[in-house]
mmCIF file of C-alpha atoms and ligand atoms in Angstrom:
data_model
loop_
_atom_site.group_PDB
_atom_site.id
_atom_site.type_symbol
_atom_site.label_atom_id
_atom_site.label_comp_id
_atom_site.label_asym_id
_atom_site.label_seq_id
_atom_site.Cartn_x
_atom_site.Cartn_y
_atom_site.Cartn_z
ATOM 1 C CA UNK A 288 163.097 -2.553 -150.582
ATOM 2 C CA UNK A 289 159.875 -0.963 -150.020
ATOM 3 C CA UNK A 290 157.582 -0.612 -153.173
ATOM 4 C CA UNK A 291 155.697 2.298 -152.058
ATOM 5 C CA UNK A 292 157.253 5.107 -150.114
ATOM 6 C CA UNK A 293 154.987 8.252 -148.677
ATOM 7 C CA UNK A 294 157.734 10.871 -146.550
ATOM 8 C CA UNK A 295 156.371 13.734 -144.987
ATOM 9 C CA UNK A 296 153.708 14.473 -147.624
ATOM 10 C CA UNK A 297 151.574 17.073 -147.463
ATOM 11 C CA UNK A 298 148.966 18.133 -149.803
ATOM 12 C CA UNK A 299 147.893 21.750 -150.116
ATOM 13 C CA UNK A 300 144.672 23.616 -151.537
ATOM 14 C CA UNK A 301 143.839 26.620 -152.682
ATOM 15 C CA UNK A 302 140.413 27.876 -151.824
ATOM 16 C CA UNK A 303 137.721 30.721 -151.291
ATOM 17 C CA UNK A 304 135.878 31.181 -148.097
ATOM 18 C CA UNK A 305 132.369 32.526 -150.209
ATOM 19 C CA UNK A 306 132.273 33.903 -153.251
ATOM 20 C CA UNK A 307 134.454 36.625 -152.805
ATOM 21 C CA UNK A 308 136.610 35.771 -149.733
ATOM 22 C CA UNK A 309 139.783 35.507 -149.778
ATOM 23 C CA UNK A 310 142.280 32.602 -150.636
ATOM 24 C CA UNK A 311 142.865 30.407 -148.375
ATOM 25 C CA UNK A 312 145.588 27.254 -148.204
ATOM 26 C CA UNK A 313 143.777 23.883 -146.905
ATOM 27 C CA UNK A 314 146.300 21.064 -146.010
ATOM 28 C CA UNK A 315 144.463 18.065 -147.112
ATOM 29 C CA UNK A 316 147.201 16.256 -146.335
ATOM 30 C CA UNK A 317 149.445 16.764 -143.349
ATOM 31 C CA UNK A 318 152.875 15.480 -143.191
ATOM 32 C CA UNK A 319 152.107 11.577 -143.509
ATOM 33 C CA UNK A 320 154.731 9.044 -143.605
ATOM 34 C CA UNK A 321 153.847 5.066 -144.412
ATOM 35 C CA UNK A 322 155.809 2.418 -146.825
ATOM 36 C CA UNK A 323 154.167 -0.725 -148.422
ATOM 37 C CA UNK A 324 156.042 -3.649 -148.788
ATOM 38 C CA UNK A 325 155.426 -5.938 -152.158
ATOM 39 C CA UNK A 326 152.390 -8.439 -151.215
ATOM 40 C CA UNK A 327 151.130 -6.204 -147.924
ATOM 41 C CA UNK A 328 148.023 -4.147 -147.721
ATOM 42 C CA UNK A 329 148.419 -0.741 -145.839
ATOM 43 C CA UNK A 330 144.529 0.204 -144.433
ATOM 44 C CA UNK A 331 143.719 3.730 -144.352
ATOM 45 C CA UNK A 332 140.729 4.491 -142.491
ATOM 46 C CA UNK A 333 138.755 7.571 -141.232
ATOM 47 C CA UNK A 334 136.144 9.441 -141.270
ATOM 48 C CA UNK A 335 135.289 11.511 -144.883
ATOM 49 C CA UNK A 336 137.701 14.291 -145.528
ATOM 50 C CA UNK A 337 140.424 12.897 -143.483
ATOM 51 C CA UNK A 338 142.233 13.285 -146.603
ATOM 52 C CA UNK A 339 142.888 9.477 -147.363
ATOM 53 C CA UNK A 340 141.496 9.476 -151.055
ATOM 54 C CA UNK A 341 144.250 12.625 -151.843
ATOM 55 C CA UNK A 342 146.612 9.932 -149.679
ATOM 56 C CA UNK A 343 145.592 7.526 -152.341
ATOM 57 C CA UNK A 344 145.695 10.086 -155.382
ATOM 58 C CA UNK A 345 149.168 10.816 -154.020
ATOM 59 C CA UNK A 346 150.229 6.873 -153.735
ATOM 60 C CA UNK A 347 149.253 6.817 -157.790
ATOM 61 C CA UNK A 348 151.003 9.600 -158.758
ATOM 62 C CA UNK A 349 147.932 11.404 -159.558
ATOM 63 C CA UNK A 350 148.515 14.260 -157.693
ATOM 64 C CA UNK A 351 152.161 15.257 -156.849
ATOM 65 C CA UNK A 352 152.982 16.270 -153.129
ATOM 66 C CA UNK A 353 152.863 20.025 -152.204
ATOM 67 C CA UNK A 354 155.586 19.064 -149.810
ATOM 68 C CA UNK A 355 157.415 16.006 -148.799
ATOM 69 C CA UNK A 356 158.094 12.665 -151.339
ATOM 70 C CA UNK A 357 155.929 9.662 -152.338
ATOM 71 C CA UNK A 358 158.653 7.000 -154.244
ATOM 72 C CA UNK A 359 157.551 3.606 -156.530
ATOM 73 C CA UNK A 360 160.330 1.326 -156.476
ATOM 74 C CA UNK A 361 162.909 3.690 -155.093
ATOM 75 C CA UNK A 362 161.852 5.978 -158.055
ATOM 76 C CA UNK A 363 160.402 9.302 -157.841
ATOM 77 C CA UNK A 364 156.701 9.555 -159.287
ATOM 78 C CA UNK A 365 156.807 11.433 -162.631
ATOM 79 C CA UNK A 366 155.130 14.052 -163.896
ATOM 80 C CA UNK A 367 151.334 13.084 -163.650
ATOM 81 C CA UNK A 368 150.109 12.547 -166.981
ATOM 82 C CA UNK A 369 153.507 12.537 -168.943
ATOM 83 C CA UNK A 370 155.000 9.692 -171.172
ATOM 84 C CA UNK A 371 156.460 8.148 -168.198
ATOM 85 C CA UNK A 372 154.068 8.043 -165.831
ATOM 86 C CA UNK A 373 151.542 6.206 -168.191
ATOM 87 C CA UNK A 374 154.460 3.732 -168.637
ATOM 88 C CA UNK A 375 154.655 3.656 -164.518
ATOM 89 C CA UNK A 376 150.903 3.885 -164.505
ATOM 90 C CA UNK A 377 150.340 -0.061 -165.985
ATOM 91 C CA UNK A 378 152.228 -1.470 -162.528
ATOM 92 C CA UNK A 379 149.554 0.567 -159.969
ATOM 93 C CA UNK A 380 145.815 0.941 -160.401
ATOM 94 C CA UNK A 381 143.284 2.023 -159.105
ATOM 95 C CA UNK A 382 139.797 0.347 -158.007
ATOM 96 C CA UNK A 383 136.830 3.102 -157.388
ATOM 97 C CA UNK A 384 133.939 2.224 -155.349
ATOM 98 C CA UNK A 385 131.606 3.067 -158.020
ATOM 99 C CA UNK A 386 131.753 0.573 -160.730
ATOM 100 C CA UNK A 387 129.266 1.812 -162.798
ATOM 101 C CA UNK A 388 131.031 5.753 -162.852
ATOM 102 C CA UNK A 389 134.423 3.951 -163.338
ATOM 103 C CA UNK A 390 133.291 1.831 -166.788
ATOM 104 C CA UNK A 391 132.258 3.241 -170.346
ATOM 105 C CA UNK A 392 128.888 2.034 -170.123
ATOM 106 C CA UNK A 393 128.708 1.879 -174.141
ATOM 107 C CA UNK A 394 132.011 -0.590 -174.209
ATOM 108 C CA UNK A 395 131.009 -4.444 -173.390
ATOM 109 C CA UNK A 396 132.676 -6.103 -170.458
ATOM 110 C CA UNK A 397 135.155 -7.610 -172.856
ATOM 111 C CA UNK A 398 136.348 -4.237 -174.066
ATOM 112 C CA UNK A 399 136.534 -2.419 -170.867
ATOM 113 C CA UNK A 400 138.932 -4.935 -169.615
ATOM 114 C CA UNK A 401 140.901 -5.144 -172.970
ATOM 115 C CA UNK A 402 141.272 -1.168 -172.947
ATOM 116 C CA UNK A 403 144.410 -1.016 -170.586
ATOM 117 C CA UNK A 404 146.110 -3.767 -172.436
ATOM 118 C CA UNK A 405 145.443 -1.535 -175.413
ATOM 119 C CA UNK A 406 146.563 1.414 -173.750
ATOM 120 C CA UNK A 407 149.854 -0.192 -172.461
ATOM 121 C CA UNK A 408 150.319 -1.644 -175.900
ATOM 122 C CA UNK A 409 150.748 -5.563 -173.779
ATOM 123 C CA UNK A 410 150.170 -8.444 -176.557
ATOM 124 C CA UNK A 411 148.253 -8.597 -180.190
ATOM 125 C CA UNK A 412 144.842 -8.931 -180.078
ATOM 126 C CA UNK A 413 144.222 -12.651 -179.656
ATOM 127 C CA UNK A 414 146.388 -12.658 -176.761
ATOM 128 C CA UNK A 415 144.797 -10.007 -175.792
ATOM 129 C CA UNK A 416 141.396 -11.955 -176.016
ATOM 130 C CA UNK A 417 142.998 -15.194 -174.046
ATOM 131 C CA UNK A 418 144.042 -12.618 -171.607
ATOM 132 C CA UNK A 419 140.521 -11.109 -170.946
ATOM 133 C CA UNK A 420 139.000 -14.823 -170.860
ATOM 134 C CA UNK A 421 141.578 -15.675 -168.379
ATOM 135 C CA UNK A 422 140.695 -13.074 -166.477
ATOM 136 C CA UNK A 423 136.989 -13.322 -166.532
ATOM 137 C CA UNK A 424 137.506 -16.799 -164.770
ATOM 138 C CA UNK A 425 139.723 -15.328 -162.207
ATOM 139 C CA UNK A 426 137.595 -12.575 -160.485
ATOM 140 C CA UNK A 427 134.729 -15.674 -160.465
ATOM 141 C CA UNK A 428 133.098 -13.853 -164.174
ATOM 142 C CA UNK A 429 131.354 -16.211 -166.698
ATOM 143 C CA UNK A 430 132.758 -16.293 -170.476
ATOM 144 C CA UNK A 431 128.953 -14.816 -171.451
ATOM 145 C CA UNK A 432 129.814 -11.839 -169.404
ATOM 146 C CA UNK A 433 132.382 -10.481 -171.720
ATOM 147 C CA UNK A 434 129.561 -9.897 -174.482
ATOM 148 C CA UNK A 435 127.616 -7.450 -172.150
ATOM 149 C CA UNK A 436 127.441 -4.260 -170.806
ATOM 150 C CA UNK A 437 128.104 -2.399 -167.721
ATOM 151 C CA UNK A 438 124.327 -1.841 -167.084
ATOM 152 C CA UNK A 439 123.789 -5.531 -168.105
ATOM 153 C CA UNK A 440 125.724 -6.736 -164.866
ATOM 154 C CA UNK A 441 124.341 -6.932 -161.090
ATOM 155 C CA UNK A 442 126.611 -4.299 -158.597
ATOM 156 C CA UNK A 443 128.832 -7.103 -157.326
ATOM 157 C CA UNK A 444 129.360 -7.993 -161.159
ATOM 158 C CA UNK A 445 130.539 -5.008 -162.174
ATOM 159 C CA UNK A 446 132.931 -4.466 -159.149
ATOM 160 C CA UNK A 447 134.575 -7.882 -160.546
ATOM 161 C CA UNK A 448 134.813 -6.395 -163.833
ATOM 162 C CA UNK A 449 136.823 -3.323 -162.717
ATOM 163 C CA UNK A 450 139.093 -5.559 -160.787
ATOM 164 C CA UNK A 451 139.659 -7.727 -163.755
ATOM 165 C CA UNK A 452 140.394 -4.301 -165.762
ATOM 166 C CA UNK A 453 142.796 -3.571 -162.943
ATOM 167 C CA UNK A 454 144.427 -7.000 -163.331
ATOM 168 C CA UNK A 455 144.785 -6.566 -166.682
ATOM 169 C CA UNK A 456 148.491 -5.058 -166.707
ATOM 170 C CA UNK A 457 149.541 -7.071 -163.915
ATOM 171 C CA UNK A 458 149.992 -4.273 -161.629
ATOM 172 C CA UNK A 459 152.367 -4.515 -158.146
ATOM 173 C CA UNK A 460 150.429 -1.985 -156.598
ATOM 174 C CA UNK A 461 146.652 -1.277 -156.260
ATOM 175 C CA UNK A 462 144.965 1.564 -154.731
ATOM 176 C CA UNK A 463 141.187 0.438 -153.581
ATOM 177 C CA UNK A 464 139.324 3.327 -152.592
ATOM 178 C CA UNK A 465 136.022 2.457 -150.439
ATOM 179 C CA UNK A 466 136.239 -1.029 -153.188
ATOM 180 C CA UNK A 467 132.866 -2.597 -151.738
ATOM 181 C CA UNK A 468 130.858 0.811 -150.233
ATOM 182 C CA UNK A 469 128.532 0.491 -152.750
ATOM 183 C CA UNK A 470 127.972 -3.281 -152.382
ATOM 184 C CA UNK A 471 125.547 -5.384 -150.204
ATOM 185 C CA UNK A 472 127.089 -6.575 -146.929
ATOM 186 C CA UNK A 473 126.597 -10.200 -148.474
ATOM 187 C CA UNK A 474 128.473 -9.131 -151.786
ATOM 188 C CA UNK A 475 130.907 -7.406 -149.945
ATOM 189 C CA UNK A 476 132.351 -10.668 -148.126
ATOM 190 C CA UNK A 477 132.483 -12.347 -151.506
ATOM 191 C CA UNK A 478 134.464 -9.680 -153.533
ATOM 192 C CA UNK A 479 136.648 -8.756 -150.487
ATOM 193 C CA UNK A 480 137.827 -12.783 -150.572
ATOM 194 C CA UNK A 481 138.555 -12.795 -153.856
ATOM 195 C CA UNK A 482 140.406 -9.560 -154.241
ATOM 196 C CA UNK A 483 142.514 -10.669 -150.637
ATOM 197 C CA UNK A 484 143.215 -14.483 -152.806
ATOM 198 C CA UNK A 485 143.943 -12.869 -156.239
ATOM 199 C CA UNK A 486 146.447 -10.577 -154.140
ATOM 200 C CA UNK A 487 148.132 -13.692 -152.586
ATOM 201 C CA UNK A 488 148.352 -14.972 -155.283
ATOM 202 C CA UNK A 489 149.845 -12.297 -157.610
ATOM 203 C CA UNK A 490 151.975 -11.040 -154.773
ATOM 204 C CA UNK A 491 150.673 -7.168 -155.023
ATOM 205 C CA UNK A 492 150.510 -4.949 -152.864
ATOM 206 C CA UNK A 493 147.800 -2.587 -151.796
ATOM 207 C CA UNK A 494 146.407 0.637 -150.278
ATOM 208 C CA UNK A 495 142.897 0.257 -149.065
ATOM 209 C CA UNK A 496 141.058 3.034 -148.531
ATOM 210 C CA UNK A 497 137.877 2.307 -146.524
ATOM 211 C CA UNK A 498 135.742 4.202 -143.256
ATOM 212 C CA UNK A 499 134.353 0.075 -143.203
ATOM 213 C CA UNK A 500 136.828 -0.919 -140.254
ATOM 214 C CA UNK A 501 135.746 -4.849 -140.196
ATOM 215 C CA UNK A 502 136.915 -4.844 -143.488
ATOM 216 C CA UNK A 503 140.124 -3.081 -143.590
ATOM 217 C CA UNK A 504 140.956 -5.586 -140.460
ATOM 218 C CA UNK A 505 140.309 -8.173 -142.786
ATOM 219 C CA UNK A 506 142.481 -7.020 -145.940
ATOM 220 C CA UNK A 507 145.586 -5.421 -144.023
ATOM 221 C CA UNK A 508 148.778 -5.840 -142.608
ATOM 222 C CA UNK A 509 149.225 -2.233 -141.197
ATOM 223 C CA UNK A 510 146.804 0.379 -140.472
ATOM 224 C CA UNK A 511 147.047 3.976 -140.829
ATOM 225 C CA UNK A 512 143.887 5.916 -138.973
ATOM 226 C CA UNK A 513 143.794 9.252 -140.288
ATOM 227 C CA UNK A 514 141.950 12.370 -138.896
ATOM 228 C CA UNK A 515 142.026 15.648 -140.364
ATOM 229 C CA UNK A 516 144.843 15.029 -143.033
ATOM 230 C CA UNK A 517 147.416 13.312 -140.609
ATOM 231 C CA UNK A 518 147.721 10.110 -139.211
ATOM 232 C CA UNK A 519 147.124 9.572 -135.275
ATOM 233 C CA UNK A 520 147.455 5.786 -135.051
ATOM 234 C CA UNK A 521 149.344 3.411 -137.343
ATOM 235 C CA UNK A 522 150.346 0.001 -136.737
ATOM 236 C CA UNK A 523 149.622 -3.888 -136.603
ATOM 237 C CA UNK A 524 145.580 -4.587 -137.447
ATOM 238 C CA UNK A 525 145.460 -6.784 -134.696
ATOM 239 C CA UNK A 526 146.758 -5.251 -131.831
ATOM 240 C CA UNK A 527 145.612 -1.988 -133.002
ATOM 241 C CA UNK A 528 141.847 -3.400 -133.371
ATOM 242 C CA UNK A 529 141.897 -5.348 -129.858
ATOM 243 C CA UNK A 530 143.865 -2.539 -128.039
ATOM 244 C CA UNK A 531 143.286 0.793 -129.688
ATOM 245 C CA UNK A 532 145.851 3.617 -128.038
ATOM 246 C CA UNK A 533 144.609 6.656 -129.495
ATOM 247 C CA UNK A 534 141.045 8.109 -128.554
ATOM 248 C CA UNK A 535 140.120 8.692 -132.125
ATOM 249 C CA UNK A 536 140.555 4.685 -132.719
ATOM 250 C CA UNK A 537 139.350 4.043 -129.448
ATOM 251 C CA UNK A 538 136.024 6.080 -130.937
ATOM 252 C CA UNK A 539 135.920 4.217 -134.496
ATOM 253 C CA UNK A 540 136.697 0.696 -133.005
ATOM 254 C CA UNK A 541 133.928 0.853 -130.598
ATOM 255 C CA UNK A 542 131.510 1.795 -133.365
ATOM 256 C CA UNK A 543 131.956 -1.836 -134.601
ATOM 257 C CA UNK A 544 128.925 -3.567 -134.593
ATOM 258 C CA UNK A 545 130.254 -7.143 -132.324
ATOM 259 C CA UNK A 546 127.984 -9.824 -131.446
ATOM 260 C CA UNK A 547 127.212 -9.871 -127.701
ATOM 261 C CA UNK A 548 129.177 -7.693 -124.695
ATOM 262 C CA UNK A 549 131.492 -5.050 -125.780
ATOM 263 C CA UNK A 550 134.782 -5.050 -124.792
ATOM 264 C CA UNK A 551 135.378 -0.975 -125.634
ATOM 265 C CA UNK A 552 132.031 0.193 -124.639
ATOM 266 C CA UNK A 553 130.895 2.449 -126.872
ATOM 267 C CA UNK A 554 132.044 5.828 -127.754
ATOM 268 C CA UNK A 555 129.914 8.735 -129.582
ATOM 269 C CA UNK A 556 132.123 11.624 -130.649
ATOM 270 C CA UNK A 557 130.063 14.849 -130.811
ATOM 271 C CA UNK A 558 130.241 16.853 -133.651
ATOM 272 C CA UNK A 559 131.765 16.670 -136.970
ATOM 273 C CA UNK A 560 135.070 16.561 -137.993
ATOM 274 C CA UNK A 561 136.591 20.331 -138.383
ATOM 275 C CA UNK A 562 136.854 22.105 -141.188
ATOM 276 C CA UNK A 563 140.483 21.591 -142.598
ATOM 277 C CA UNK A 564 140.404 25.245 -143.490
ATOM 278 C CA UNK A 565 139.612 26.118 -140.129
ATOM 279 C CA UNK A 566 142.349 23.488 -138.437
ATOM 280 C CA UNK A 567 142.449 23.161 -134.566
ATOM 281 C CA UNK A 568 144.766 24.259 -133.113
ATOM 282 C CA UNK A 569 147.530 22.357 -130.780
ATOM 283 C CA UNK A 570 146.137 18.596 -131.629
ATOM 284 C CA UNK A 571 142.832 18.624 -134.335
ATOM 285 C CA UNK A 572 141.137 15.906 -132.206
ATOM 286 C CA UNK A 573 140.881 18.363 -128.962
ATOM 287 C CA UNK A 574 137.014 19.877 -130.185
ATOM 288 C CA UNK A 575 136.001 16.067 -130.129
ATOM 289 C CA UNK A 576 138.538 14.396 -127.323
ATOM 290 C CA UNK A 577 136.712 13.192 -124.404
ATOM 291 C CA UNK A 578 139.915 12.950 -122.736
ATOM 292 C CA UNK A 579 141.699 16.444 -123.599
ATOM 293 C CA UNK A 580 144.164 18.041 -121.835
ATOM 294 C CA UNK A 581 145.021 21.954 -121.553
ATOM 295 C CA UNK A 582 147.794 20.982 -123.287
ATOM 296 C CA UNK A 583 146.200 19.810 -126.265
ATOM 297 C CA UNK A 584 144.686 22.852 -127.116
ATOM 298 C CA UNK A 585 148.082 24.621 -127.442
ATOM 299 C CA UNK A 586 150.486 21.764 -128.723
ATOM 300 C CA UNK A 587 150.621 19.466 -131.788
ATOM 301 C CA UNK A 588 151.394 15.788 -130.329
ATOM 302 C CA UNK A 589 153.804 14.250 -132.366
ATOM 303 C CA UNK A 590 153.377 10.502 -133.748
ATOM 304 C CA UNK A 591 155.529 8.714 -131.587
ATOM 305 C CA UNK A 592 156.942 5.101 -131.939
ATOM 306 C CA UNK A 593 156.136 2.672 -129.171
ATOM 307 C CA UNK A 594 157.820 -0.558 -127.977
ATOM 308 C CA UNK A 595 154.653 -2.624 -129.849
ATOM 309 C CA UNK A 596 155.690 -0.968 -132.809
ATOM 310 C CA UNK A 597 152.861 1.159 -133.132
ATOM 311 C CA UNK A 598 153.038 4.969 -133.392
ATOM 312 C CA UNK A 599 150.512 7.190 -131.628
ATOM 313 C CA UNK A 600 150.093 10.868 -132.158
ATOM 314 C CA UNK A 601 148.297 11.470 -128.345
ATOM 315 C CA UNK A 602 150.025 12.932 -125.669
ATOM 316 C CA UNK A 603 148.395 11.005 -123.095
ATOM 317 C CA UNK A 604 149.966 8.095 -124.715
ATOM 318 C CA UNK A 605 152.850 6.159 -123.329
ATOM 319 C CA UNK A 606 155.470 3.839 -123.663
ATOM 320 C CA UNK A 607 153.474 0.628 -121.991
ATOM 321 C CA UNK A 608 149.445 1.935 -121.892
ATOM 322 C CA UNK A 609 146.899 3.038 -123.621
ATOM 323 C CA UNK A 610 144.926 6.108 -123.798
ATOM 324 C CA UNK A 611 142.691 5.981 -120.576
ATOM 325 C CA UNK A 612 138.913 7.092 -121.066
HETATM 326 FE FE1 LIG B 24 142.852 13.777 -127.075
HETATM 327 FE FE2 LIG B 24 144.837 15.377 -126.292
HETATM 328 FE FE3 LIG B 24 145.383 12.940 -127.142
HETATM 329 FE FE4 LIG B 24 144.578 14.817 -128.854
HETATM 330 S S1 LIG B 24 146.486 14.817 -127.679
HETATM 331 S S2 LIG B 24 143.882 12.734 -128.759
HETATM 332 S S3 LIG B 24 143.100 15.931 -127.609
HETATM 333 S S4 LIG B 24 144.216 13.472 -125.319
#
């Protein structure tokens, strides 16, 4: 059984164009469809507001569906914020990309990672305090850590703090949005390693939410590329990263920096990603497509499932090739 399940969700906004203009409904979210298995990492990647962070929201329960179903172990999510979500709450978590904005800088290390076992009422307090030491040592953290404070810690510190305070309730399912954005490529690698080990290890699964695509090829076993709230490509990292089908990926993936000759040359999409207020119509990619059709101006392409197992939302894709340029 799957322990995350997303079904046609769709997330919908309320909002103003200028001051006094009149309401109108932004779909954040489009229709999206993905499962995550216990121990797998789903990658979501795109460009910002693509609408993977509300994906991720949604994934946590933080923010209910509009339309459509998100399920934790066959469960539906409960109401955000009531008794039983907190209970649900202690087996997913969620790791920010800014440490610092994500701690109470006036609680020591020690406290900030106790706070959830508080929270969750887990153990007395000297397991509690064998339980924080143990985790110290886990995310690589030295025992004089615990004594200090947020500020007290170097960026790649603190990031190991947050994902020992994530640990904490042994969770099944964590939700990393952008986890190392804010880190130095160097401190990246490390913290990326350990979080990929400690998730062998524990067996939990995770979203990752990241526009980095070396690392999300690192971290996952599916992919999800998203582009204005939906998702256009989805699939195995590998084939998806060595043979991207839609032109969207085709775009991102040859953006990758790669030592010597390319083997997508490169691709520079003009102009920004639409407003989500002011969708596209037929398929959202066709303002930025340097392969459009008349067709895609008028119809919505589907996400279709291919023999590789991929599914493509293009329709210049088919069954045996990719998209040509
Ligand atoms: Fe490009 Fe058309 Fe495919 Fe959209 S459907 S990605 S516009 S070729």
């Amino acid at each position: 059984m799957s322990l995350l399940d997303v079904t046609d969700a769709a997330q919908i906004y309320t909002t103003r164009r200028g001051l006094f203009g009149r309401p109108v409904k932004v779909r954040a979210v489009d229709g999206i469809s993905f499962s995550v298995q216990p121990g797998r990492t789903l990658g979501v990647v795109g460009e910002s507001g693509c609408g993977k962070s509300t994906t991720g929201r949604m994934a946590l329960g933080l923010e209910r569906p509009s339309e459509g179903s998100v399920t934790f172990e066959g469960a539906a999510m409960p109401v955000p914020r009531s008794a039983e979500w907190r209970d649900m709450r202690a087996k997913m978590q969620l790791v920010f990309q800014d440490p610092l904005g994500a701690m109470d800088r006036r609680l020591t290390i020690a406290q900030q990672i106790e706070e959830p076992l508080v929270i969750h009422r887990i153990g007395n307090a000297a397991e509690r305090k064998e339980r924080v030491a143990a985790l110290l040592v886990d995310v690589g953290l030295r025992p004089d850590h615990a004594a200090r404070h947020p500020h007290e810690l170097s960026g790649g510190q603190r990031q190991r703090a947050v994902l020992a305070r994530a640990l904490a309730t042994n969770p099944k399912l964590l939700v990393c949005d952008e986890p190392v954005s804010a880190l130095d490529v160097s401190i990246q690698a490390q913290v990326v390693n350990m979080l990929t080990d400690l998730q062998v290890a524990r067996g939990i699964a995770m979203v990752f939410i990241s526009h980095d695509l070396k690392v999300v090829r690192q971290v996952s076993h599916e992919v999800a590329v998203m582009y204005l709230g939906r998702i256009v490509e989805q699939g195995d990292p590998e084939a998806l990263f060595a043979d991207p089908a839609h032109p969207y990926t085709r775009a991102l993936v040859s953006a990758i920096p790669v030592p010597g000759p390319r083997r997508i040359p490169r691709i520079v999409l003009t102009g920004d990603p639409p407003n989500p207020a002011d969708r596209p119509s037929g398929c959202a990619f066709h303002t930025r497509c340097p392969v459009a059709i008349a067709r895609c101006k008028a119809e919505v392409p589907a996400l279709r499932h291919f023999d590789d197992g991929r599914k493509i939302a293009c329709h210049l894709a088919d069954a045996q090739t990719k998209v040509a340029e």
